[in-house]
Amino acid sequence: MRAPTDPPLIDVPERLDGERTVLLAPRAGSGAEMAIVIAQSLSHLRPWMPWAQDAPTAESSELVVRRMQADFIARRDLCFHIHARRSDGSAGRLLGGTGLHRIDWAVRCFEIGYWIRPDAAGQGHVSETVRLLSALAFDGLAARRVEIRCDRRNTRSRAVAERCGFELEGVLRNNVLGVDGHPRDTCVYSRVDAPAA
């Protein structure tokens, strides 16, 4: 049977399990918890994320979560929430967000984005998240290309990309405006599927 080409028919798991991390697709009702985590992470996120300039309300965050859920079902954007994994394997504390974004289903190209609460940074959760999403993209979704893009000055994000085997393809100079309104440079990292011989 041929693999489906209409995105909503493409099977995408709603849970990905790592040794220390669990990724869950967005679900209605999780907005209030997400709002708290974002509010606690603002100083950490504010320099890089345009959406993290002010603390969200529980209601505004719930709206975002429900839109993410709808986009996941339609396969327009595949967001996940990052959770710590409990000893029994269940999803524990909410740590941040991630996903496969800017999807081109024809090319099978995806971009991985990620953020994590400050008190969980540096513990390997983001690297494990990137590895889980890379495996989903290449092994589950037949990706030809997966990118990570980040501000040139965001050394922690760049270190994650490099640690996870992504190669720096180049730097796009002055290609977007930062949250401060000034032009910024974007590093483009990628992994590609080797073409068949």
Tab-separated table of N, CA and C in Angstrom, residues 82-184:
chain	number	residue	atom	x	y	z
A	82	ILE	N	7.366	19.436	26.107
A	82	ILE	CA	8.466	18.670	26.696
A	82	ILE	C	8.162	18.436	28.174
A	83	HIS	N	8.192	17.174	28.585
A	83	HIS	CA	7.964	16.807	29.986
A	83	HIS	C	9.149	15.995	30.502
A	84	ALA	N	9.431	16.137	31.792
A	84	ALA	CA	10.369	15.228	32.432
A	84	ALA	C	9.704	13.855	32.522
A	85	ARG	N	10.487	12.814	32.361
A	85	ARG	CA	9.959	11.449	32.455
A	85	ARG	C	10.080	10.947	33.891
A	86	ARG	N	8.969	10.498	34.444
A	86	ARG	CA	8.982	9.940	35.795
A	86	ARG	C	9.571	8.529	35.772
A	87	SER	N	9.936	8.022	36.939
A	87	SER	CA	10.559	6.694	37.029
A	87	SER	C	9.622	5.592	36.515
A	88	ASP	N	8.300	5.817	36.576
A	88	ASP	CA	7.355	4.814	36.071
A	88	ASP	C	7.065	4.987	34.578
A	89	GLY	N	7.756	5.945	33.946
A	89	GLY	CA	7.584	6.166	32.509
A	89	GLY	C	6.536	7.188	32.148
A	90	SER	N	5.763	7.650	33.105
A	90	SER	CA	4.721	8.629	32.808
A	90	SER	C	5.326	10.022	32.624
A	91	ALA	N	4.553	10.891	31.989
A	91	ALA	CA	4.992	12.273	31.768
A	91	ALA	C	4.846	13.050	33.064
A	92	GLY	N	5.923	13.688	33.496
A	92	GLY	CA	5.907	14.475	34.718
A	92	GLY	C	5.847	15.962	34.431
A	93	ARG	N	6.690	16.704	35.101
A	93	ARG	CA	6.705	18.164	35.061
A	93	ARG	C	6.864	18.712	33.642
A	94	LEU	N	6.075	19.720	33.330
A	94	LEU	CA	6.175	20.398	32.035
A	94	LEU	C	7.436	21.252	32.010
A	95	LEU	N	8.270	21.055	30.989
A	95	LEU	CA	9.569	21.735	30.919
A	95	LEU	C	9.653	22.773	29.816
A	96	GLY	N	8.867	22.624	28.742
A	96	GLY	CA	8.986	23.569	27.633
A	96	GLY	C	8.235	23.095	26.411
A	97	GLY	N	8.642	23.614	25.263
A	97	GLY	CA	7.962	23.294	24.015
A	97	GLY	C	8.944	23.022	22.895
A	98	THR	N	8.475	22.299	21.901
A	98	THR	CA	9.313	21.933	20.759
A	98	THR	C	8.403	21.583	19.593
A	99	GLY	N	8.968	21.082	18.521
A	99	GLY	CA	8.144	20.615	17.421
A	99	GLY	C	8.873	20.596	16.097
A	100	LEU	N	8.173	20.054	15.117
A	100	LEU	CA	8.607	20.084	13.721
A	100	LEU	C	7.772	21.158	13.036
A	101	HIS	N	8.432	22.205	12.585
A	101	HIS	CA	7.758	23.385	12.057
A	101	HIS	C	8.145	23.630	10.591
A	102	ARG	N	7.481	24.636	9.997
A	102	ARG	CA	7.748	25.028	8.594
A	102	ARG	C	7.835	23.795	7.705
A	103	ILE	N	6.803	22.993	7.798
A	103	ILE	CA	6.803	21.691	7.125
A	103	ILE	C	6.528	21.845	5.637
A	104	ASP	N	7.333	21.173	4.828
A	104	ASP	CA	7.093	21.032	3.390
A	104	ASP	C	6.934	19.541	3.135
A	105	TRP	N	5.678	19.075	3.040
A	105	TRP	CA	5.428	17.649	2.891
A	105	TRP	C	5.886	17.122	1.538
A	106	ALA	N	5.892	17.960	0.498
A	106	ALA	CA	6.337	17.502	-0.819
A	106	ALA	C	7.828	17.174	-0.794
A	107	VAL	N	8.612	18.067	-0.209
A	107	VAL	CA	10.062	17.863	-0.125
A	107	VAL	C	10.407	16.939	1.043
A	108	ARG	N	9.503	16.897	2.049
A	108	ARG	CA	9.758	16.235	3.329
A	108	ARG	C	10.896	16.954	4.063
A	109	CYS	N	10.652	18.249	4.256
A	109	CYS	CA	11.591	19.128	4.956
A	109	CYS	C	10.908	19.669	6.207
A	110	PHE	N	11.648	19.684	7.318
A	110	PHE	CA	11.108	20.112	8.601
A	110	PHE	C	12.128	21.003	9.303
A	111	GLU	N	11.640	21.844	10.212
A	111	GLU	CA	12.530	22.627	11.062
A	111	GLU	C	12.208	22.334	12.522
A	112	ILE	N	13.228	22.006	13.299
A	112	ILE	CA	13.053	21.758	14.728
A	112	ILE	C	13.253	23.054	15.492
A	113	GLY	N	12.287	23.368	16.342
A	113	GLY	CA	12.420	24.493	17.264
A	113	GLY	C	12.293	23.982	18.684
A	114	TYR	N	12.811	24.720	19.655
A	114	TYR	CA	12.742	24.273	21.035
A	114	TYR	C	12.968	25.418	21.999
A	115	TRP	N	12.371	25.279	23.173
A	115	TRP	CA	12.648	26.169	24.299
A	115	TRP	C	12.408	25.374	25.582
A	116	ILE	N	13.078	25.777	26.645
A	116	ILE	CA	12.954	25.047	27.900
A	116	ILE	C	13.023	26.014	29.070
A	117	ARG	N	12.338	25.691	30.151
A	117	ARG	CA	12.351	26.553	31.339
A	117	ARG	C	13.783	26.623	31.892
A	118	PRO	N	14.173	27.758	32.441
A	118	PRO	CA	15.568	27.950	32.858
A	118	PRO	C	16.076	26.929	33.866
A	119	ASP	N	15.229	26.501	34.826
A	119	ASP	CA	15.724	25.574	35.845
A	119	ASP	C	15.878	24.141	35.328
A	120	ALA	N	15.496	23.909	34.062
A	120	ALA	CA	15.705	22.595	33.447
A	120	ALA	C	16.778	22.636	32.369
A	121	ALA	N	17.333	23.811	32.117
A	121	ALA	CA	18.372	23.955	31.085
A	121	ALA	C	19.654	23.267	31.538
A	122	GLY	N	20.429	22.799	30.559
A	122	GLY	CA	21.717	22.198	30.851
A	122	GLY	C	21.641	20.798	31.433
A	123	GLN	N	20.476	20.157	31.365
A	123	GLN	CA	20.311	18.814	31.929
A	123	GLN	C	20.121	17.736	30.861
A	124	GLY	N	20.273	18.111	29.589
A	124	GLY	CA	20.181	17.140	28.511
A	124	GLY	C	18.795	16.940	27.922
A	125	HIS	N	17.784	17.625	28.468
A	125	HIS	CA	16.431	17.436	27.956
A	125	HIS	C	16.281	17.929	26.511
A	126	VAL	N	16.910	19.074	26.196
A	126	VAL	CA	16.758	19.621	24.845
A	126	VAL	C	17.487	18.750	23.827
A	127	SER	N	18.685	18.299	24.148
A	127	SER	CA	19.410	17.416	23.221
A	127	SER	C	18.630	16.129	22.980
A	128	GLU	N	18.066	15.554	24.049
A	128	GLU	CA	17.278	14.341	23.872
A	128	GLU	C	16.030	14.637	23.034
A	129	THR	N	15.421	15.792	23.242
A	129	THR	CA	14.259	16.208	22.453
A	129	THR	C	14.608	16.294	20.971
A	130	VAL	N	15.735	16.913	20.652
A	130	VAL	CA	16.151	17.050	19.250
A	130	VAL	C	16.417	15.672	18.642
A	131	ARG	N	17.005	14.781	19.395
A	131	ARG	CA	17.251	13.430	18.873
A	131	ARG	C	15.941	12.682	18.633
A	132	LEU	N	14.977	12.832	19.546
A	132	LEU	CA	13.674	12.183	19.367
A	132	LEU	C	12.966	12.710	18.121
A	133	LEU	N	12.986	14.026	17.933
A	133	LEU	CA	12.316	14.616	16.766
A	133	LEU	C	13.051	14.288	15.474
A	134	SER	N	14.369	14.215	15.530
A	134	SER	CA	15.144	13.837	14.331
A	134	SER	C	14.799	12.413	13.921
A	135	ALA	N	14.704	11.508	14.899
A	135	ALA	CA	14.337	10.124	14.593
A	135	ALA	C	12.925	10.051	14.017
A	136	LEU	N	11.996	10.815	14.601
A	136	LEU	CA	10.637	10.854	14.058
A	136	LEU	C	10.663	11.340	12.610
A	137	ALA	N	11.394	12.423	12.363
A	137	ALA	CA	11.417	13.003	11.019
A	137	ALA	C	12.019	12.040	9.997
A	138	PHE	N	13.207	11.516	10.287
A	138	PHE	CA	13.897	10.677	9.300
A	138	PHE	C	13.331	9.265	9.229
A	139	ASP	N	13.074	8.655	10.369
A	139	ASP	CA	12.636	7.256	10.368
A	139	ASP	C	11.128	7.113	10.207
A	140	GLY	N	10.361	8.049	10.764
A	140	GLY	CA	8.915	7.932	10.721
A	140	GLY	C	8.242	8.703	9.610
A	141	LEU	N	8.845	9.827	9.217
A	141	LEU	CA	8.185	10.710	8.248
A	141	LEU	C	8.964	10.870	6.948
A	142	ALA	N	9.989	10.043	6.758
A	142	ALA	CA	10.767	10.016	5.512
A	142	ALA	C	11.356	11.374	5.151
A	143	ALA	N	11.865	12.075	6.155
A	143	ALA	CA	12.450	13.403	5.910
A	143	ALA	C	13.657	13.303	4.987
A	144	ARG	N	13.778	14.283	4.123
A	144	ARG	CA	14.984	14.445	3.322
A	144	ARG	C	15.911	15.485	3.944
A	145	ARG	N	15.288	16.407	4.711
A	145	ARG	CA	16.062	17.495	5.290
A	145	ARG	C	15.398	17.946	6.593
A	146	VAL	N	16.221	18.158	7.624
A	146	VAL	CA	15.743	18.726	8.886
A	146	VAL	C	16.688	19.870	9.245
A	147	GLU	N	16.108	21.002	9.579
A	147	GLU	CA	16.893	22.193	9.920
A	147	GLU	C	16.707	22.582	11.381
A	148	ILE	N	17.691	23.278	11.900
A	148	ILE	CA	17.576	24.048	13.137
A	148	ILE	C	18.092	25.436	12.802
A	149	ARG	N	17.265	26.443	13.028
A	149	ARG	CA	17.668	27.834	12.791
A	149	ARG	C	17.662	28.579	14.113
A	150	CYS	N	18.672	29.396	14.335
A	150	CYS	CA	18.719	30.157	15.579
A	150	CYS	C	19.549	31.421	15.389
A	151	ASP	N	19.318	32.366	16.273
A	151	ASP	CA	20.082	33.605	16.289
A	151	ASP	C	21.561	33.277	16.453
A	152	ARG	N	22.385	33.952	15.689
A	152	ARG	CA	23.826	33.708	15.738
A	152	ARG	C	24.382	33.869	17.158
A	153	ARG	N	23.767	34.764	17.947
A	153	ARG	CA	24.266	35.029	19.303
A	153	ARG	C	23.775	34.017	20.336
A	154	ASN	N	22.849	33.152	19.942
A	154	ASN	CA	22.274	32.192	20.881
A	154	ASN	C	23.181	30.958	20.969
A	155	THR	N	24.231	31.087	21.745
A	155	THR	CA	25.265	30.042	21.804
A	155	THR	C	24.734	28.723	22.368
A	156	ARG	N	23.789	28.781	23.282
A	156	ARG	CA	23.252	27.535	23.854
A	156	ARG	C	22.456	26.755	22.812
A	157	SER	N	21.664	27.460	22.025
A	157	SER	CA	20.888	26.796	20.986
A	157	SER	C	21.807	26.224	19.909
A	158	ARG	N	22.842	26.961	19.572
A	158	ARG	CA	23.807	26.482	18.579
A	158	ARG	C	24.527	25.236	19.079
A	159	ALA	N	24.858	25.219	20.364
A	159	ALA	CA	25.555	24.056	20.934
A	159	ALA	C	24.685	22.807	20.857
A	160	VAL	N	23.384	22.960	21.067
A	160	VAL	CA	22.480	21.813	20.957
A	160	VAL	C	22.509	21.269	19.537
A	161	ALA	N	22.388	22.135	18.543
A	161	ALA	CA	22.397	21.701	17.143
A	161	ALA	C	23.674	20.935	16.822
A	162	GLU	N	24.802	21.468	17.244
A	162	GLU	CA	26.089	20.834	16.946
A	162	GLU	C	26.235	19.511	17.685
A	163	ARG	N	25.790	19.460	18.934
A	163	ARG	CA	25.875	18.236	19.732
A	163	ARG	C	25.024	17.121	19.120
A	164	CYS	N	23.949	17.497	18.444
A	164	CYS	CA	23.030	16.508	17.869
A	164	CYS	C	23.346	16.168	16.411
A	165	GLY	N	24.516	16.569	15.942
A	165	GLY	CA	24.958	16.160	14.613
A	165	GLY	C	24.487	17.018	13.460
A	166	PHE	N	23.977	18.210	13.734
A	166	PHE	CA	23.572	19.124	12.670
A	166	PHE	C	24.793	19.938	12.229
A	167	GLU	N	24.905	20.143	10.933
A	167	GLU	CA	26.032	20.883	10.383
A	167	GLU	C	25.618	22.313	10.064
A	168	LEU	N	26.498	23.245	10.376
A	168	LEU	CA	26.248	24.648	10.036
A	168	LEU	C	26.424	24.820	8.541
A	169	GLU	N	25.333	25.142	7.847
A	169	GLU	CA	25.394	25.355	6.403
A	169	GLU	C	25.785	26.778	6.062
A	170	GLY	N	25.413	27.703	6.935
A	170	GLY	CA	25.732	29.094	6.656
A	170	GLY	C	25.044	30.023	7.626
A	171	VAL	N	25.363	31.294	7.491
A	171	VAL	CA	24.772	32.333	8.332
A	171	VAL	C	24.066	33.331	7.415
A	172	LEU	N	22.774	33.512	7.650
A	172	LEU	CA	22.003	34.503	6.894
A	172	LEU	C	22.155	35.837	7.609
A	173	ARG	N	22.858	36.754	6.988
A	173	ARG	CA	23.167	38.025	7.648
A	173	ARG	C	22.024	39.016	7.486
A	174	ASN	N	21.655	39.649	8.615
A	174	ASN	CA	20.598	40.675	8.622
A	174	ASN	C	19.317	40.200	7.931
A	175	ASN	N	18.941	38.948	8.180
A	175	ASN	CA	17.788	38.416	7.433
A	175	ASN	C	16.451	38.606	8.137
A	176	VAL	N	16.483	38.864	9.459
A	176	VAL	CA	15.239	39.117	10.193
A	176	VAL	C	15.508	40.177	11.254
A	177	LEU	N	14.419	40.747	11.754
A	177	LEU	CA	14.561	41.680	12.861
A	177	LEU	C	14.427	40.916	14.172
A	178	GLY	N	15.326	41.213	15.116
A	178	GLY	CA	15.242	40.618	16.438
A	178	GLY	C	14.115	41.248	17.233
A	179	VAL	N	13.929	40.769	18.446
A	179	VAL	CA	12.855	41.301	19.284
A	179	VAL	C	13.093	42.760	19.650
A	180	ASP	N	14.352	43.204	19.527
A	180	ASP	CA	14.673	44.607	19.814
A	180	ASP	C	14.487	45.507	18.601
A	181	GLY	N	14.046	44.933	17.467
A	181	GLY	CA	13.826	45.710	16.253
A	181	GLY	C	15.058	45.895	15.391
A	182	HIS	N	16.196	45.368	15.818
A	182	HIS	CA	17.429	45.477	15.052
A	182	HIS	C	17.652	44.220	14.214
A	183	PRO	N	18.301	44.364	13.054
A	183	PRO	CA	18.570	43.183	12.224
A	183	PRO	C	19.425	42.168	12.974
A	184	ARG	N	19.158	40.899	12.718
A	184	ARG	CA	19.947	39.837	13.340
A	184	ARG	C	20.381	38.837	12.284
